[in-house]
Short mmCIF file of C-alpha atoms in Angstrom, two decimals:
data_model
loop_
_atom_site.label_atom_id
_atom_site.label_comp_id
_atom_site.label_asym_id
_atom_site.label_seq_id
_atom_site.Cartn_x
_atom_site.Cartn_y
_atom_site.Cartn_z
CA MET Z 1 -0.02 -0.25 0.18
CA HIS Z 2 1.18 3.28 -1.09
CA PHE Z 3 2.03 5.97 1.84
CA LEU Z 4 0.09 9.10 0.58
CA ALA Z 5 -3.25 6.52 0.32
CA LEU Z 6 -2.87 6.43 4.29
CA ALA Z 7 -3.82 10.21 3.98
CA LEU Z 8 -7.14 9.50 2.18
CA THR Z 9 -8.10 9.12 5.50
CA ALA Z 10 -7.51 12.19 7.78
CA LEU Z 11 14.38 17.62 -11.37
CA THR Z 12 14.54 20.67 -12.15
CA ALA Z 13 14.02 21.66 -15.96
CA THR Z 14 15.46 24.06 -17.87
CA PHE Z 15 12.96 26.28 -17.44
CA THR Z 16 11.40 26.83 -13.94
CA THR Z 17 9.61 28.97 -12.48
CA THR Z 18 8.12 29.46 -9.01
CA LEU Z 19 4.31 30.29 -8.04
CA ALA Z 20 3.42 31.81 -4.82
CA ALA Z 21 1.56 29.59 -2.36
CA ALA Z 22 -1.50 29.84 -0.34
CA SER Z 23 1.55 29.54 2.81
CA SER Z 24 5.24 30.83 2.37
CA ASP Z 25 5.80 27.51 3.98
CA LEU Z 26 4.73 25.33 0.85
CA GLY Z 27 6.78 25.31 -1.70
CA ILE Z 28 5.79 25.67 -5.45
CA GLU Z 29 8.40 24.81 -8.29
CA VAL Z 30 7.01 24.22 -11.60
CA THR Z 31 9.60 22.08 -13.43
CA HIS Z 32 7.77 21.36 -16.71
CA PRO Z 33 5.43 24.16 -17.28
CA VAL Z 34 2.33 23.68 -19.74
CA GLU Z 35 -0.07 26.03 -21.18
CA CYS Z 36 -3.85 24.54 -21.27
CA SER Z 37 -7.17 26.36 -21.25
CA ARG Z 38 -8.56 24.39 -18.44
CA LYS Z 39 -6.24 24.19 -15.38
CA THR Z 40 -6.95 21.83 -12.05
CA GLN Z 41 -9.73 23.44 -9.72
CA SER Z 42 -11.26 22.13 -5.93
CA GLY Z 43 -13.47 19.60 -6.66
CA ASP Z 44 -11.67 17.97 -9.66
CA THR Z 45 -11.22 14.36 -10.02
CA VAL Z 46 -7.18 14.30 -10.79
CA HIS Z 47 -4.84 11.52 -11.81
CA MET Z 48 -1.48 12.35 -10.39
CA HIS Z 49 1.83 10.49 -10.80
CA TYR Z 50 4.94 11.21 -8.13
CA ARG Z 51 7.65 10.62 -6.07
CA GLY Z 52 8.19 11.09 -2.62
CA THR Z 53 11.42 11.73 -0.96
CA LEU Z 54 12.16 13.15 3.09
CA ALA Z 55 13.76 16.53 2.81
CA ALA Z 56 16.19 15.55 5.64
CA ASP Z 57 17.68 12.89 3.63
CA GLY Z 58 16.44 12.51 0.38
CA ALA Z 59 14.67 8.94 1.13
CA GLU Z 60 12.30 7.63 -1.09
CA PHE Z 61 9.31 6.78 0.67
CA ASP Z 62 6.52 6.08 -1.80
CA ALA Z 63 6.27 6.45 -6.08
CA SER Z 64 3.30 5.83 -7.90
CA TYR Z 65 5.92 5.64 -10.73
CA LYS Z 66 6.83 2.49 -9.89
CA ARG Z 67 3.46 1.08 -9.38
CA GLY Z 68 2.54 1.92 -12.89
CA GLN Z 69 -0.42 3.56 -11.64
CA PRO Z 70 -1.22 7.32 -10.87
CA LEU Z 71 -3.18 8.24 -7.51
CA VAL Z 72 -6.61 9.24 -8.65
CA PHE Z 73 -8.70 11.63 -6.03
CA LYS Z 74 -10.68 14.55 -5.46
CA LEU Z 75 -8.67 17.55 -5.08
CA GLY Z 76 -9.40 19.77 -2.24
CA ALA Z 77 -11.87 17.53 -0.47
CA GLY Z 78 -8.97 16.48 2.38
CA ARG Z 79 -8.60 13.39 0.95
CA VAL Z 80 -5.08 13.83 0.56
CA ILE Z 81 -2.27 15.91 2.54
CA LYS Z 82 -2.98 19.44 2.52
CA GLY Z 83 0.19 20.45 0.89
CA TRP Z 84 -1.36 18.38 -2.56
CA ASP Z 85 -4.57 19.94 -1.97
CA GLN Z 86 -3.00 23.20 -2.37
CA GLY Z 87 -0.08 22.84 -4.28
CA LEU Z 88 -1.60 20.81 -7.09
CA LEU Z 89 -4.50 23.91 -8.08
CA ASP Z 90 -3.88 25.46 -11.33
CA MET Z 91 -1.99 22.68 -12.89
CA CYS Z 92 -2.46 21.77 -16.92
CA ILE Z 93 -1.97 18.36 -17.66
CA GLY Z 94 1.78 16.94 -18.33
CA GLU Z 95 2.71 20.13 -16.09
CA LYS Z 96 4.88 18.65 -13.38
CA ARG Z 97 6.03 20.51 -10.18
CA THR Z 98 8.08 19.69 -6.58
CA LEU Z 99 6.19 20.39 -3.87
CA THR Z 100 8.38 21.20 -0.42
CA ILE Z 101 5.80 20.51 2.34
CA PRO Z 102 6.02 21.58 5.61
CA PRO Z 103 5.06 19.41 8.36
CA GLU Z 104 2.22 20.95 9.62
CA TYR Z 105 0.88 20.69 5.16
CA GLY Z 106 2.19 16.82 5.18
CA TYR Z 107 1.47 14.75 8.58
CA GLY Z 108 2.45 16.38 11.08
CA SER Z 109 4.20 15.20 14.04
CA ARG Z 110 2.84 12.11 14.03
CA GLY Z 111 4.18 10.77 10.88
CA VAL Z 112 3.43 7.61 8.85
CA GLY Z 113 4.81 4.56 8.05
CA PRO Z 114 8.48 5.43 6.89
CA ILE Z 115 7.98 9.17 7.43
CA PRO Z 116 8.79 10.30 10.48
CA GLY Z 117 7.38 13.10 12.90
CA GLY Z 118 7.81 16.35 11.72
CA ALA Z 119 9.25 15.44 8.16
CA THR Z 120 9.49 17.98 5.51
CA LEU Z 121 8.51 16.13 2.66
CA ILE Z 122 9.85 16.73 -1.54
CA PHE Z 123 7.00 15.64 -3.91
CA GLU Z 124 7.76 15.44 -7.57
CA THR Z 125 4.56 15.87 -8.94
CA GLU Z 126 2.75 15.07 -12.86
CA LEU Z 127 -0.71 15.98 -13.35
CA VAL Z 128 -1.58 12.97 -16.27
CA GLY Z 129 -5.32 13.72 -16.38
CA ILE Z 130 -8.58 15.56 -15.30
CA ASP Z 131 -11.77 13.63 -15.33
CA GLY Z 132 -14.06 15.27 -18.04
CA VAL Z 133 -11.07 17.64 -19.21
CA ALA Z 134 -9.61 16.59 -22.61
CA LYS Z 135 -5.59 17.84 -22.83
CA ASP Z 136 -5.15 20.58 -25.11
CA GLU Z 137 -3.68 20.12 -28.36
CA LEU Z 138 -1.24 22.59 -29.03
#
């Protein structure tokens, strides 16, 4: 079982853009920008590929790529950690971002599985799809 799913209950490219986040503590770095007519919104069912590592030592704790299946969830519904619900808004299909998620936007002081309490997390993310939204053909 991948560890991000536990939260369902409670890379840099040549061109890099940094987005302002809702919190100055949540880091959002666009590593593969994409233009589109429809970006992710709260309430969308999204399909995300990701690789999660610990900021402290770079240890990988989970990766959807290894399973060959993106994680599918409703964005903004509290089914994933707060850093994902906020950090994955306004993405285009095919876009990649690196999220730096402090503990208060991740698993807090409790930790989960191989993620220790108080850990800052790094997620390399890729939006693979949005239910009901076709990828723009540019």
